[in-house]
Coordinates of C-alpha atoms in Angstrom, one line a residue:
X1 CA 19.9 -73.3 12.4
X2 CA 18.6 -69.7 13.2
X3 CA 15.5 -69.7 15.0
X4 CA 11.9 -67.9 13.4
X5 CA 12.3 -65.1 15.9
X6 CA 15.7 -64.3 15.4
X7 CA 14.9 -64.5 11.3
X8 CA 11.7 -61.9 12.2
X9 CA 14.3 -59.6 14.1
X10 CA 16.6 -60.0 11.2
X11 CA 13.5 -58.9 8.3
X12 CA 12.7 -56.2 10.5
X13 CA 16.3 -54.4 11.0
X14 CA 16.7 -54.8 7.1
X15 CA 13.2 -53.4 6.4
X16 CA 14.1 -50.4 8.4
X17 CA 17.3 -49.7 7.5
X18 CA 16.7 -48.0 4.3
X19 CA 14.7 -45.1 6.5
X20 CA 18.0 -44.3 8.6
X21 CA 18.8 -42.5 5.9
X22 CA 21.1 -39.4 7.1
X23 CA 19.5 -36.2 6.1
X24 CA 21.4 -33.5 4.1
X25 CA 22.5 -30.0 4.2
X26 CA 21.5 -28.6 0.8
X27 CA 22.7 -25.1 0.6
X28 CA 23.8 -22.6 3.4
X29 CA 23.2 -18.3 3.6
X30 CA 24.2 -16.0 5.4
X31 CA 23.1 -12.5 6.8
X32 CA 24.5 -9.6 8.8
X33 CA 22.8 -7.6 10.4
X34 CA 23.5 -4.3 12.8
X35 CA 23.8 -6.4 15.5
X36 CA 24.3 -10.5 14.6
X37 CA 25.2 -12.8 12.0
X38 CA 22.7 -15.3 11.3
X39 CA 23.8 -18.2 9.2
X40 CA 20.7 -21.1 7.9
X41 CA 21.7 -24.4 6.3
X42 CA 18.7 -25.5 4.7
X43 CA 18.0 -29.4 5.2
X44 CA 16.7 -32.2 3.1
X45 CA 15.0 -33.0 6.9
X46 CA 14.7 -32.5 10.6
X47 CA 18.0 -32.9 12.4
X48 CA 19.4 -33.0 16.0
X49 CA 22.2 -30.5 16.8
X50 CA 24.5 -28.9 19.7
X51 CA 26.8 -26.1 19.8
X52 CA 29.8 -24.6 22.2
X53 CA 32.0 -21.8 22.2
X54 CA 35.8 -22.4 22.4
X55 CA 38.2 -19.9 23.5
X56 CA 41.9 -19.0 22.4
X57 CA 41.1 -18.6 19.9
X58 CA 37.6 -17.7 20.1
X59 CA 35.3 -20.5 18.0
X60 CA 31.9 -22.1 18.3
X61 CA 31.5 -25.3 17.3
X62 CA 28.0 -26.9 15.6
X63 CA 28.1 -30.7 15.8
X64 CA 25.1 -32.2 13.8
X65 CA 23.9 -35.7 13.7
X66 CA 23.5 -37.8 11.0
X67 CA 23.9 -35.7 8.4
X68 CA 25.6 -35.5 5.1
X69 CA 27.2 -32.2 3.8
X70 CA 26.3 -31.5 0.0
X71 CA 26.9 -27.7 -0.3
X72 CA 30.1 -25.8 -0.2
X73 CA 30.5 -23.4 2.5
X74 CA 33.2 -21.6 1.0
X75 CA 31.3 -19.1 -0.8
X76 CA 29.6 -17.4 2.5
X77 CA 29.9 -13.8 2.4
X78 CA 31.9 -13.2 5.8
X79 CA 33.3 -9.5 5.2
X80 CA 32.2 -7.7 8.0
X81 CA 30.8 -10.5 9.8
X82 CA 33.6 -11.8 13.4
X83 CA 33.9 -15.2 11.1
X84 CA 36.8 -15.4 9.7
X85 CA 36.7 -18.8 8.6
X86 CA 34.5 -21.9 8.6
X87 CA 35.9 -25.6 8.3
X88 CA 34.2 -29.1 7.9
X89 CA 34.8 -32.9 9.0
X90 CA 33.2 -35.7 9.6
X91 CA 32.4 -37.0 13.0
X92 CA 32.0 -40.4 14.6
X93 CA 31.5 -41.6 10.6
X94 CA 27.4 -40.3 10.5
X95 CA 27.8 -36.9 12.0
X96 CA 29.3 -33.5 11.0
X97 CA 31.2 -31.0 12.8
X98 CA 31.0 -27.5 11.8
X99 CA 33.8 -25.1 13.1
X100 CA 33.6 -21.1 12.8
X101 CA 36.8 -19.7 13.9
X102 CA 35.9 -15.9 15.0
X103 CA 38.0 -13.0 15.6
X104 CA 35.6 -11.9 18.4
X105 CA 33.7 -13.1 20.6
X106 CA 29.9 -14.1 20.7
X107 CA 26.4 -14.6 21.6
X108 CA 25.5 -18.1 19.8
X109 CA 22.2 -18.8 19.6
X110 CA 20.6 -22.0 17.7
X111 CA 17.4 -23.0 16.5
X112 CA 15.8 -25.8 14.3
X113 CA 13.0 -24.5 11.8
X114 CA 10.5 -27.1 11.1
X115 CA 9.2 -27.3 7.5
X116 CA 6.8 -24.7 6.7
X117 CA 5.6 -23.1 3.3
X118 CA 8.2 -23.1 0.8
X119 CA 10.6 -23.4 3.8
X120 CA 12.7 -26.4 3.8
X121 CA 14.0 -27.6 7.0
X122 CA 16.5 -25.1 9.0
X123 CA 19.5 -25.1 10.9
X124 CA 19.5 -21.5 12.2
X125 CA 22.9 -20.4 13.7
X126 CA 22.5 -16.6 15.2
X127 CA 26.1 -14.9 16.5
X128 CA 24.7 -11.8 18.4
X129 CA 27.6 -8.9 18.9
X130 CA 29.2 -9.3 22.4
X131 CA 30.2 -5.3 22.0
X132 CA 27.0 -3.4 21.0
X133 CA 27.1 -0.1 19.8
X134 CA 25.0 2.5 21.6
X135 CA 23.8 5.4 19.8
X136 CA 22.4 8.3 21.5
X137 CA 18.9 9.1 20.0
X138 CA 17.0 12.5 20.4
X139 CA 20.3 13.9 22.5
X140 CA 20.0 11.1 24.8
X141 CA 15.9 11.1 25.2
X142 CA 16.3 14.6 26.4
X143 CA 13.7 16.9 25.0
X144 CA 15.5 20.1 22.6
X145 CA 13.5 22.9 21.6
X146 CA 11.8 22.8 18.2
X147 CA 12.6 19.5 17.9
X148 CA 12.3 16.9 14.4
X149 CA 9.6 15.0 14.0
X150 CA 10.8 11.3 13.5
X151 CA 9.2 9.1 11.0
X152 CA 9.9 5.1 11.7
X153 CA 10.3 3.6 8.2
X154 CA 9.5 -0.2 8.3
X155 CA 10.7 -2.2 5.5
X156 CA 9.6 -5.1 5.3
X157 CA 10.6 -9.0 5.4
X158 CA 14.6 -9.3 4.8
X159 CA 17.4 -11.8 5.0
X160 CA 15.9 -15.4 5.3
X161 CA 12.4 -13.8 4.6
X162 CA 12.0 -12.4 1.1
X163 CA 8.6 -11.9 1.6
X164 CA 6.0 -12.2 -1.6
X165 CA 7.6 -13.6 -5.1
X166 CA 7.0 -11.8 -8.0
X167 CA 7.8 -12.6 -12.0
X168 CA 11.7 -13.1 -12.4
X169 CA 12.2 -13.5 -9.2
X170 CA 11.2 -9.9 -8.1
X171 CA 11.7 -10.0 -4.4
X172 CA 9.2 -8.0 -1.9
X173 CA 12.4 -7.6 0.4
X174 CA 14.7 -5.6 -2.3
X175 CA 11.7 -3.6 -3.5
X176 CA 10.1 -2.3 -0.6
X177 CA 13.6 -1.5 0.6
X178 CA 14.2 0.1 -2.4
X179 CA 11.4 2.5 -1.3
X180 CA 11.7 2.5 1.9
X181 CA 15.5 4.0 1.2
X182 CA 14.0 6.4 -1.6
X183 CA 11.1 7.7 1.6
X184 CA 14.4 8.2 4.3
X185 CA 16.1 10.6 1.3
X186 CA 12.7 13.0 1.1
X187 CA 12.4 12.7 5.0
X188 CA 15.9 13.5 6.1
X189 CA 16.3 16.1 3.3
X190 CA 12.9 18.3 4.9
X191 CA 13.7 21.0 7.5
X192 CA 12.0 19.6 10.7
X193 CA 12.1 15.6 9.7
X194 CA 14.1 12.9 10.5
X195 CA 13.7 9.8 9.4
X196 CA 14.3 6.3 11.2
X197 CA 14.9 2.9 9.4
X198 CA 14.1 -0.4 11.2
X199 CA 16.0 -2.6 8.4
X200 CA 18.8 -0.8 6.6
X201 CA 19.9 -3.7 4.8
X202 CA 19.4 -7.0 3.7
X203 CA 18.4 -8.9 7.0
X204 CA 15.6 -10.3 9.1
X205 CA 14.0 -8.4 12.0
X206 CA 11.2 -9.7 14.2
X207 CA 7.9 -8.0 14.1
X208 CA 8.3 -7.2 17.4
X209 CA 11.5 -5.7 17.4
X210 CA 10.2 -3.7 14.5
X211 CA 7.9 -1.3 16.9
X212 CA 10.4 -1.3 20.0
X213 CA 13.0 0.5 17.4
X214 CA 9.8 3.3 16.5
X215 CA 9.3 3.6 20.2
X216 CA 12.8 3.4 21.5
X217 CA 13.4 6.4 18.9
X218 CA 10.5 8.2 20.2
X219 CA 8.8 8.1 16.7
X220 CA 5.6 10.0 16.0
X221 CA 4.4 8.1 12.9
X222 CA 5.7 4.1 12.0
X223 CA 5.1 3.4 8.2
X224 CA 5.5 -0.2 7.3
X225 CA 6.2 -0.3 3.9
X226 CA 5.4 -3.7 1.6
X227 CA 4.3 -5.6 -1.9
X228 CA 1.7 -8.7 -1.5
X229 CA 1.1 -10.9 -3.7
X230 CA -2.3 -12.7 -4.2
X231 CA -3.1 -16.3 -5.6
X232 CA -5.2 -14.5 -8.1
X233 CA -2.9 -12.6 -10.4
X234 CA -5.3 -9.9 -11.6
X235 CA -5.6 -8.8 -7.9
X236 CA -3.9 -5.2 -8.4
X237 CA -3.7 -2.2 -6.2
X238 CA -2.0 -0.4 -4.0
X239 CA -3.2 0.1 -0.3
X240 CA -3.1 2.0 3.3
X241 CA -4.0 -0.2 6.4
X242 CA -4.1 0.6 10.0
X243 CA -4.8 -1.7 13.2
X244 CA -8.3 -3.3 13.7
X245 CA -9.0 -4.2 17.2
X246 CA -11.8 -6.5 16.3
X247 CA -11.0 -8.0 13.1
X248 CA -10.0 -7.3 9.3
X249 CA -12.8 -4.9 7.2
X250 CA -12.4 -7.2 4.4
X251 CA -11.4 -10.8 2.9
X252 CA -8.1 -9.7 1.2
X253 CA -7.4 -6.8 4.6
X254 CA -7.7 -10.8 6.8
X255 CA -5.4 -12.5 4.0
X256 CA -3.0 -9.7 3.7
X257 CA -2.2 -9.4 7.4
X258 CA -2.2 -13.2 8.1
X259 CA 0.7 -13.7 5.5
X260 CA 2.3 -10.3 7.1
X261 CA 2.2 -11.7 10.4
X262 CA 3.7 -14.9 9.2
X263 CA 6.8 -13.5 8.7
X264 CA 8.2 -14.4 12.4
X265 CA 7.6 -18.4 11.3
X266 CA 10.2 -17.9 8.6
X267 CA 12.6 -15.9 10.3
X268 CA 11.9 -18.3 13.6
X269 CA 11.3 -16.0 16.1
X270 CA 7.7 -17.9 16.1
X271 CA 9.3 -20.5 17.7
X272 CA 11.5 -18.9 20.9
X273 CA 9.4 -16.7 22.7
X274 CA 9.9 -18.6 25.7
X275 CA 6.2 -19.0 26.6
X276 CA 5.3 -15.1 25.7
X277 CA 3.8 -16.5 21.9
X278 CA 0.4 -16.7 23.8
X279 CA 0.6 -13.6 25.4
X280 CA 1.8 -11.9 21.8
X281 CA -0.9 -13.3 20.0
X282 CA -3.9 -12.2 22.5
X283 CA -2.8 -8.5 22.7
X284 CA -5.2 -6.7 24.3
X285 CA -5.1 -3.3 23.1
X286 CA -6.5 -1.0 26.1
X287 CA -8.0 2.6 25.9
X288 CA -4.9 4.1 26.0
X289 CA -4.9 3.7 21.8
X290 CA -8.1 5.1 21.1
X291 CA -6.1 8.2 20.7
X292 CA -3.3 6.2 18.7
X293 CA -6.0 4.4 16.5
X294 CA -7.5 7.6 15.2
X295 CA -4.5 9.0 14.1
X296 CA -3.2 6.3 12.2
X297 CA -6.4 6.5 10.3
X298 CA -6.1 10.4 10.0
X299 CA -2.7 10.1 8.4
X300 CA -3.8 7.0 6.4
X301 CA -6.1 8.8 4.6
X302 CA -3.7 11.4 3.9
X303 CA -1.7 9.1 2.5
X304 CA -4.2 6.9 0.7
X305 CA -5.1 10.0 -0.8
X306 CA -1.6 11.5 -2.1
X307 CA -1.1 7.2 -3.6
X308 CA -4.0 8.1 -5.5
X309 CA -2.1 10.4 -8.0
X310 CA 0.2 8.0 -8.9
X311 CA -1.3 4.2 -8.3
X312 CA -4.2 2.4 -8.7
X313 CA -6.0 2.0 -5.5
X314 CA -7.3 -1.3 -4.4
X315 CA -9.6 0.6 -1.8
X316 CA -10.4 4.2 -1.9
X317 CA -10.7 4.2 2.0
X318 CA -8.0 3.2 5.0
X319 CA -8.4 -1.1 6.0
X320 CA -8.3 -2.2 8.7
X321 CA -6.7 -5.5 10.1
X322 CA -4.9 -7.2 12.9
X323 CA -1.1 -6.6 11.7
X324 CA 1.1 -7.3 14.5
X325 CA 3.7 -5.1 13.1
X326 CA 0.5 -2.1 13.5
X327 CA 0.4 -3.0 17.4
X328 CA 2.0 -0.2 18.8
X329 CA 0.1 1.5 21.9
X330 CA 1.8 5.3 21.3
X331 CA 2.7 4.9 17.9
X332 CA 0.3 6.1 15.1
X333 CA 1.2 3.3 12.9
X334 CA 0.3 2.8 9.3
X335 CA 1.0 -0.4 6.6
X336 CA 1.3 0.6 2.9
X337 CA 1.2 -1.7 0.4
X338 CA 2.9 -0.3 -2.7
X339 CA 1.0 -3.0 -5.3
X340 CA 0.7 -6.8 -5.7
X341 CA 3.8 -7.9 -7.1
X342 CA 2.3 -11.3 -8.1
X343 CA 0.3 -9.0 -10.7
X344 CA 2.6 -8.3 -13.9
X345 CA 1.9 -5.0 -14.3
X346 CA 2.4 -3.7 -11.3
X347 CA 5.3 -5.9 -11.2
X348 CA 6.7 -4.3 -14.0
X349 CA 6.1 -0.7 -12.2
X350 CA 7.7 -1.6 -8.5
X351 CA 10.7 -3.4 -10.5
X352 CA 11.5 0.8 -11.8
X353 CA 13.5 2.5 -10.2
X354 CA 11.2 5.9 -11.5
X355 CA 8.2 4.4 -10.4
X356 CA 9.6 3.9 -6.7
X357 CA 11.0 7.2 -6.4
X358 CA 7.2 8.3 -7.4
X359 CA 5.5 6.2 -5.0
X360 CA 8.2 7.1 -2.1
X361 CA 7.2 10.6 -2.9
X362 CA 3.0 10.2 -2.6
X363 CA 3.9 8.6 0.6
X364 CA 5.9 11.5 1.6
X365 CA 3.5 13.9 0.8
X366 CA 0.6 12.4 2.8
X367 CA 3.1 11.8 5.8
X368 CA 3.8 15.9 5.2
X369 CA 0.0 16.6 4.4
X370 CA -0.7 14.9 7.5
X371 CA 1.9 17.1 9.8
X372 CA 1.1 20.0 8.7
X373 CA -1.9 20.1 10.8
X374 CA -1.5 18.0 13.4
X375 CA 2.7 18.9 14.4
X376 CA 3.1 18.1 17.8
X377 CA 3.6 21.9 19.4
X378 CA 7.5 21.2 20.5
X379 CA 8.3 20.6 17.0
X380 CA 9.9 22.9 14.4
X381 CA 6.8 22.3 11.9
X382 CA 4.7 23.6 14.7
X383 CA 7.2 26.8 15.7
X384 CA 7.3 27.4 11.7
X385 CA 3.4 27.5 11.5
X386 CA 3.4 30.1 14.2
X387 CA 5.3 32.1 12.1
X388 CA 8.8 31.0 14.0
X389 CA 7.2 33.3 17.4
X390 CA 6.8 31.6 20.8
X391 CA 8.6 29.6 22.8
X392 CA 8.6 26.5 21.5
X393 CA 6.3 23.5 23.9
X394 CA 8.4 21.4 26.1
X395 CA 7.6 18.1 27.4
X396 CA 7.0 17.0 31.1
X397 CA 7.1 13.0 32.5
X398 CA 3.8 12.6 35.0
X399 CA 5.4 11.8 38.2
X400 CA 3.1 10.3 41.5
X401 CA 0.9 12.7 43.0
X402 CA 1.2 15.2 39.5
X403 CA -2.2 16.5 38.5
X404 CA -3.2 18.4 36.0
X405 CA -4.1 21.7 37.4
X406 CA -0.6 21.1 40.0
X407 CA 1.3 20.6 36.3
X408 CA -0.5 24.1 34.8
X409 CA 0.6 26.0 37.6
X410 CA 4.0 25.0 37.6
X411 CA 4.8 25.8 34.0
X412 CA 2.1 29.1 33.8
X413 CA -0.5 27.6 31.4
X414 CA -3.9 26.8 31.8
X415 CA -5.5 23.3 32.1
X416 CA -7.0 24.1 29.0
X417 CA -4.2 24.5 26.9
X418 CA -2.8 21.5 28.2
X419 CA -5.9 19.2 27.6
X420 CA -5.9 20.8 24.1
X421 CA -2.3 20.2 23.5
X422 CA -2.4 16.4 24.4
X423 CA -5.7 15.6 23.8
X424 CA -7.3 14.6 26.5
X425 CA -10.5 15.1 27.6
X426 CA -11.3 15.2 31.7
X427 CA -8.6 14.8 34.4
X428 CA -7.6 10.6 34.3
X429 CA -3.2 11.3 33.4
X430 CA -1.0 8.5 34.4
X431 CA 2.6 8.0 35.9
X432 CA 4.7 8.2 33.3
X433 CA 2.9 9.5 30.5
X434 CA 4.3 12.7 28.7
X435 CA 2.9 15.7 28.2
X436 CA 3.1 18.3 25.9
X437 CA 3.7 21.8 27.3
X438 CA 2.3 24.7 25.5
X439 CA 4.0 28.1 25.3
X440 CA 2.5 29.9 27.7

């Protein structure tokens, strides 16, 4: 006869058992990017996971517990990605093992992505290059006489973040890259531009990474480029945001950059800054982008103003809120928002191909507005104003025990020029910092 306790036990187990559920991999994508392959299983729930690499022949193996596989993976795009194959099998009768057989080898990184807005459950698997590519920028950093002046195009969102949804599944990604892509044409097609593309493609970037490729490429304007939506679908409008230091100058500035800034929680980088996600979130931006600040609200209003011709603003004036994407300390850095693609209308307009050749071109035409008075002096803009005289300005890295009347004696120009030519006001320079040097 079996004793109350063991019956209890017994009710208990069976009572429970229906919760042990395994959880299931729904669907799977995949992304390449310039430098990894990032593939997401989306999951009915939160999983445990591990993952090795295997040599000849070069493989990485993703063994997942209790879980059931109901999506083919036989349909991931793998052209131009190192996997040239992916296999499937059950493991110790609950679990799944996951095999990528590579024809390179890789950097495997993993990740689980909690819940979070529309966001399902995710199994991020990133395979970073083991060969990177390294392209010589600005003749390797080296400063060339008459130089271009680089423009950072931001598109923003991709890959596993497709950013605002509007009607018929208009994507913010595939729009503002649309744009973005229309922008680098008129850049790279105007004697002294070049243009520089954070996303070229269909992929995910972190914010921060986003402003290290502007500054890396020595960029002397970053223009984000996007397409909000709002809960209310009459909100319409495009506008021109810089950084606030001290918080956003209106409701829907706040709301805008708090679902911009977002964007690392659905492409996970929220989740593995090793300890820095404090420190990211509290930046403290020092007096050193005073100077920055202004001129991303000079050449936001330049741009604001050219938009005008062809959009309805939302604001007649440059906002101002904390985008993280903005937080560039020498980088004048601007956001555009192109329209609200959760309003129909403008829907309608950022889904034609004519209207985003229009708005890539008021952009353009602010960015150029904007130049043409401001051209830093070792530029070709700046030699061309002069009437293609002078020697063009050349640049000089502050080094310990530099001052400023040491550095206008060296090169045979006054203290003046200099201070005029950089902006500054007194004597304060810093180790490091780069000057402009004026024709003398």
């Amino acid at each position: 006869m079996m004793r109350p306790l063991a019956i209890l036990v017994l009710c208990i187990v069976s009572l429970s058992a229906p919760w042990a559920v395994a959880a299931t991999i729904d669907s799977a994508r995949l992304w390449r990017a310039p430098d990894h392959t990032r593939i997401v299983f989306d999951l009915s729930g939160p999983v445990e996971h591990s993952i090795f690499t295997l040599s000849n022949p070069d493989r990485l193996v993703v063994d997942i517990s209790s879980v059931k596989l109901k999506s083919s993976l036989a349909e991931l795009p793998l052209t131009d990605t190192p996997i040239r194959s992916v296999r499937t099998a059950p493991r110790n009768q609950d679990d799944l093992r996951i095999v990528l057989d590579l024809s390179a080898s890789v950097r495997p990184r993993s990740l689980v992505l909690k819940k979070f807005g529309d966001k399902a459950d995710r199994l991020v698997i990133d395979l970073f290059d083991s060969e990177i590519k390294i392209e010589k920028t600005i003749e390797a950093k080296i400063p060339t006489a008459q130089r271009d002046i680089v423009i950072a195009i931001d598109a923003g969102h991709g890959g596993e973040d497709p950013g605002a949804l509007g009607p018929s599944r208009l994507r913010e990604k595939d729009v503002v890259l649309a744009i973005s892509r229309e922008l680098q044409k008129l850049v790279d097609k105007e004697p002294g531009y070049r243009a520089v593309m954070t996303r070229k493609g269909d992929y995910y970037i972190p914010l921060e990474k986003r402003r290290d490729l502007a500054r890396n490429e020595r960029a002397d304007l970053f223009v984000s480029i996007h397409a909000d939506a709002f809960t209310n679908k009459n909100a319409r409008g495009a506008s021109v945001f810089a950084l606030s230091e001290r918080g956003a100058t209106s409701e829907m500035a706040r709301f805008l950059a708090q679902r911009e800034n977002e964007a690392d929680l659905f492409g996970g980088e929220g989740t593995i800054l090793n300890g820095r996600d404090e420190m990211l979130a509290s930046v403290l931006v020092d007096l050193s982008m005073t100077s920055t600040l202004s001129h991303s609200l000079t050449v936001g209003e330049r741009v604001a103003n050219s938009m005008k011709k062809v959009a309805h603003m939302h604001k007649n004036h440059v906002e101002q809120a904390g985008f993280l994407v903005l937080k560039s300390p020498d980088v004048p850095s601007i956001l555009v928002e192109t329209g609200f693609i959760s309003n129909p209308q403008e829907a309608k307009n950022l889904a034609n191909p004519s209207y985003r050749e229009k708005m890539a071109r008021a952009i353009f035409n602010g960015i150029t507005d904007y130049f043409y008075d401001v051209a830093p002096s070792d530029t070709y803009i700046a030699w061309q104003k002069r009437g293609g005289k002078g020697t063009p300005a050349r640049e000089y890295v502050i080094a310990r025990g530099d001052t400023l009347s040491a550095i206008a004696r060296r090169h045979n120009v006054s203290v003046a020029d200099i201070r005029k030519a950089n902006n500054i006001n007194g004597s304060s320079i810093k180790i490091g910092q780069t000057l402009q040097i004026p024709a003398s």
